Tab-separated table of C-alpha atoms in Angstrom:
chain	number	residue	atom	x	y	z
U	1148	MET	CA	-34.104	-34.113	-18.580
U	1149	ARG	CA	-31.353	-31.961	-17.046
U	1150	MET	CA	-32.304	-28.508	-15.708
U	1151	LEU	CA	-30.420	-25.492	-17.033
U	1152	LYS	CA	-27.934	-24.035	-14.562
U	1153	THR	CA	-26.299	-20.622	-14.363
U	1154	PHE	CA	-22.498	-20.564	-14.294
U	1155	ALA	CA	-20.340	-17.540	-13.504
U	1156	VAL	CA	-16.573	-17.528	-13.914
U	1157	SER	CA	-14.210	-15.079	-12.249
U	1158	THR	CA	-12.254	-12.839	-14.599
U	1159	MET	CA	-9.070	-13.598	-12.703
U	1160	PHE	CA	-8.203	-16.255	-15.280
U	1161	SER	CA	-6.424	-15.439	-18.516
U	1162	ALA	CA	-6.340	-17.886	-21.399
U	1163	VAL	CA	-3.239	-19.432	-19.822
U	1164	GLY	CA	-4.776	-19.339	-16.351
U	1165	LEU	CA	-7.811	-21.369	-17.424
U	1166	ALA	CA	-5.564	-24.429	-17.528
U	1167	ALA	CA	-5.023	-23.908	-13.796
U	1168	VAL	CA	-8.718	-24.374	-12.959
U	1169	GLY	CA	-7.961	-28.000	-12.167
U	1170	ALA	CA	-5.750	-26.718	-9.338
U	1171	CYS	CA	-8.792	-25.325	-7.503
U	1172	VAL	CA	-9.960	-26.909	-4.299
U	1173	PRO	CA	-12.908	-29.283	-4.633
U	1174	ALA	CA	-16.266	-27.643	-5.218
U	1175	GLN	CA	-18.249	-26.812	-2.076
U	1176	ALA	CA	-22.057	-26.904	-2.131
U	1177	GLN	CA	-24.185	-24.744	0.166
U	1178	ASN	CA	-27.981	-24.662	-0.253
U	1179	GLY	CA	-27.479	-26.124	-3.736
U	1180	VAL	CA	-25.046	-23.387	-4.848
U	1181	VAL	CA	-21.698	-24.911	-5.852
U	1182	ARG	CA	-18.556	-22.813	-5.391
U	1183	GLN	CA	-15.190	-23.724	-6.883
U	1184	ASN	CA	-12.780	-21.932	-4.540
U	1185	GLU	CA	-9.172	-20.996	-5.076
U	1186	PRO	CA	-6.845	-22.783	-2.637
U	1187	SER	CA	-4.843	-19.688	-1.700
U	1188	TYR	CA	-7.016	-16.675	-2.536
U	1189	PRO	CA	-10.334	-15.573	-0.991
U	1190	ILE	CA	-12.468	-15.587	-4.118
U	1191	ALA	CA	-14.254	-18.337	-6.000
U	1192	SER	CA	-13.067	-19.166	-9.479
U	1193	ALA	CA	-16.558	-20.352	-10.423
U	1194	VAL	CA	-20.043	-20.502	-8.923
U	1195	GLU	CA	-22.872	-22.717	-10.126
U	1196	VAL	CA	-26.428	-21.704	-9.220
U	1197	PRO	CA	-29.240	-24.256	-9.599
U	1198	ALA	CA	-32.276	-23.490	-11.686
U	1199	GLY	CA	-35.153	-21.901	-9.798
U	1200	TYR	CA	-33.124	-19.490	-7.681
U	1201	SER	CA	-34.041	-15.800	-7.714
U	1202	THR	CA	-31.302	-13.400	-8.714
U	1203	VAL	CA	-30.847	-10.194	-6.707
U	1204	TYR	CA	-28.776	-7.397	-8.237
U	1205	VAL	CA	-27.457	-4.800	-5.799
U	1206	SER	CA	-26.508	-1.516	-7.410
U	1207	GLY	CA	-23.055	0.009	-7.002
U	1208	ILE	CA	-22.683	1.062	-3.370
U	1209	GLY	CA	-20.130	3.480	-1.966
U	1210	SER	CA	-19.330	4.490	1.557
U	1211	PRO	CA	-21.483	6.891	3.554
U	1212	VAL	CA	-19.766	9.944	5.020
U	1213	THR	CA	-17.673	8.827	7.990
U	1214	ASN	CA	-16.270	12.256	8.913
U	1215	PRO	CA	-18.955	14.969	8.628
U	1216	ALA	CA	-16.424	17.642	9.705
U	1217	ALA	CA	-14.374	17.077	6.517
U	1218	PRO	CA	-15.098	18.971	3.278
U	1219	ALA	CA	-18.094	17.532	1.397
U	1220	LYS	CA	-17.299	14.976	-1.316
U	1221	SER	CA	-13.657	14.678	-0.235
U	1222	VAL	CA	-11.754	11.486	0.519
U	1223	ALA	CA	-11.360	12.814	4.069
U	1224	ALA	CA	-15.174	12.801	4.399
U	1225	TYR	CA	-15.440	9.137	3.392
U	1226	GLY	CA	-12.188	7.679	4.745
U	1227	SER	CA	-9.391	5.440	3.553
U	1228	MET	CA	-9.829	2.505	1.175
U	1229	VAL	CA	-10.047	0.209	4.222
U	1230	THR	CA	-12.809	2.324	5.780
U	1231	GLN	CA	-14.702	2.889	2.538
U	1232	THR	CA	-14.647	-0.793	1.570
U	1233	GLU	CA	-15.855	-1.873	5.000
U	1234	GLU	CA	-18.629	0.752	5.058
U	1235	SER	CA	-19.724	-0.149	1.512
U	1236	LEU	CA	-19.881	-3.841	2.410
U	1237	LYS	CA	-21.860	-3.040	5.574
U	1238	ARG	CA	-24.392	-1.155	3.440
U	1239	ILE	CA	-24.609	-4.119	1.048
U	1240	ARG	CA	-25.025	-6.489	4.017
U	1241	ASP	CA	-27.916	-4.337	5.305
U	1242	ILE	CA	-29.612	-4.231	1.880
U	1243	LEU	CA	-29.380	-8.011	1.605
U	1244	LYS	CA	-30.589	-8.474	5.190
U	1245	ASN	CA	-33.715	-6.431	4.380
U	1246	MET	CA	-34.372	-8.949	1.589
U	1247	GLY	CA	-33.900	-11.961	3.862
U	1248	LEU	CA	-30.390	-12.676	2.552
U	1249	GLY	CA	-26.841	-12.470	3.843
U	1250	MET	CA	-23.326	-12.003	2.542
U	1251	GLY	CA	-23.091	-15.778	2.075
U	1252	ASP	CA	-25.728	-15.469	-0.656
U	1253	VAL	CA	-23.475	-13.211	-2.779
U	1254	VAL	CA	-22.285	-15.102	-5.848
U	1255	GLN	CA	-20.677	-12.300	-7.862
U	1256	MET	CA	-18.980	-9.023	-7.005
U	1257	HIS	CA	-17.537	-6.147	-9.019
U	1258	VAL	CA	-15.219	-3.764	-7.186
U	1259	PHE	CA	-14.457	-0.420	-8.840
U	1260	MET	CA	-11.520	1.462	-7.318
U	1261	VAL	CA	-9.706	4.732	-7.951
U	1262	ALA	CA	-6.277	5.796	-6.854
U	1263	ASP	CA	-6.082	8.307	-4.024
U	1264	ALA	CA	-5.567	11.731	-5.655
U	1265	GLN	CA	-2.841	12.648	-3.166
U	1266	THR	CA	-0.818	9.418	-3.153
U	1267	LYS	CA	-1.599	8.491	-6.790
U	1268	LYS	CA	-1.770	4.872	-5.611
U	1269	LEU	CA	-4.556	2.315	-5.771
U	1270	ASP	CA	-4.894	0.668	-2.360
U	1271	PHE	CA	-5.846	-2.874	-3.412
U	1272	ASP	CA	-4.443	-4.277	-0.161
U	1273	GLY	CA	-6.691	-1.925	1.818
U	1274	MET	CA	-9.729	-3.154	-0.130
U	1275	MET	CA	-8.717	-6.768	0.550
U	1276	GLN	CA	-8.242	-6.042	4.267
U	1277	SER	CA	-11.924	-5.137	4.567
U	1278	TYR	CA	-13.202	-7.664	2.004
U	1279	THR	CA	-11.760	-10.545	4.035
U	1280	LYS	CA	-13.801	-9.464	7.067
U	1281	PHE	CA	-16.965	-10.399	5.138
U	1282	PHE	CA	-15.925	-13.323	2.892
U	1283	GLY	CA	-13.979	-16.490	3.597
U	1284	THR	CA	-14.276	-16.193	7.367
U	1285	LYS	CA	-15.092	-18.949	9.842
U	1286	ASP	CA	-18.579	-17.443	10.306
U	1287	GLN	CA	-19.131	-16.721	6.587
U	1288	PRO	CA	-16.991	-19.035	4.414
U	1289	ASN	CA	-18.872	-18.540	1.124
U	1290	LEU	CA	-16.814	-16.815	-1.552
U	1291	PRO	CA	-18.157	-14.975	-4.601
U	1292	VAL	CA	-16.551	-14.769	-8.002
U	1293	ARG	CA	-15.082	-11.291	-8.078
U	1294	SER	CA	-13.558	-8.829	-10.485
U	1295	ALA	CA	-11.669	-5.755	-9.302
U	1296	PHE	CA	-11.200	-2.787	-11.616
U	1297	ALA	CA	-9.077	0.328	-11.477
U	1298	VAL	CA	-11.158	3.144	-12.959
U	1299	ALA	CA	-10.415	6.797	-13.706
U	1300	GLN	CA	-13.127	8.148	-11.420
U	1301	LEU	CA	-16.352	7.321	-9.626
U	1302	SER	CA	-19.569	9.340	-9.505
U	1303	ASN	CA	-18.666	10.761	-6.087
U	1304	PRO	CA	-15.210	12.409	-6.043
U	1305	GLY	CA	-14.735	11.376	-2.396
U	1306	TRP	CA	-15.171	7.680	-3.078
U	1307	LEU	CA	-12.167	5.418	-3.535
U	1308	VAL	CA	-14.346	2.333	-4.047
U	1309	GLU	CA	-17.805	1.365	-5.278
U	1310	ILE	CA	-19.041	-2.219	-5.042
U	1311	GLU	CA	-21.917	-4.006	-6.762
U	1312	VAL	CA	-22.990	-7.568	-6.093
U	1313	VAL	CA	-25.277	-10.283	-7.356
U	1314	ALA	CA	-26.857	-12.558	-4.759
U	1315	VAL	CA	-29.136	-15.540	-5.147
U	1316	LYS	CA	-32.144	-16.628	-3.157
U	1317	PRO	CA	-33.173	-20.302	-3.009
U	1318	PRO	CA	-36.715	-21.166	-4.103
U	1319	HIS	CA	-39.293	-20.728	-1.310
U	1320	HIS	CA	-36.880	-18.657	0.801
């Protein structure tokens, strides 16, 4: 009897792109979680989680104020996309740490971004600059499946990014 497994697929693939899944690097297993990584991009195209793992959902997290001298709820109060992404991921790291988990246990991520009101540009590269400090590094090579969305606005007008993740905890962890 085969145990049921959970399978998440990144939304980076279109109907045409699904044919390219075979071009992924070989699946990597860590603590029973299997990740199908992209050869040239720091996200997983698929993650397989064995039965029996606990699922941890972390709510959308934005940056804390990084410049208290700036006007409340302004981008200046929270910082650039680079700063906000890094601070949001640090908060997520701390939440997971309090649950006995780490960033390597993240299997899925949703990144919601808005364009800077002054530049009218979405700083995807800035988000990636901070993201790659936490995922796909020598110290933390595990990659989540990830979707990134441009949205009209976030709940806090000073936020440029809000990130939510799903992590998994092995049985008896």
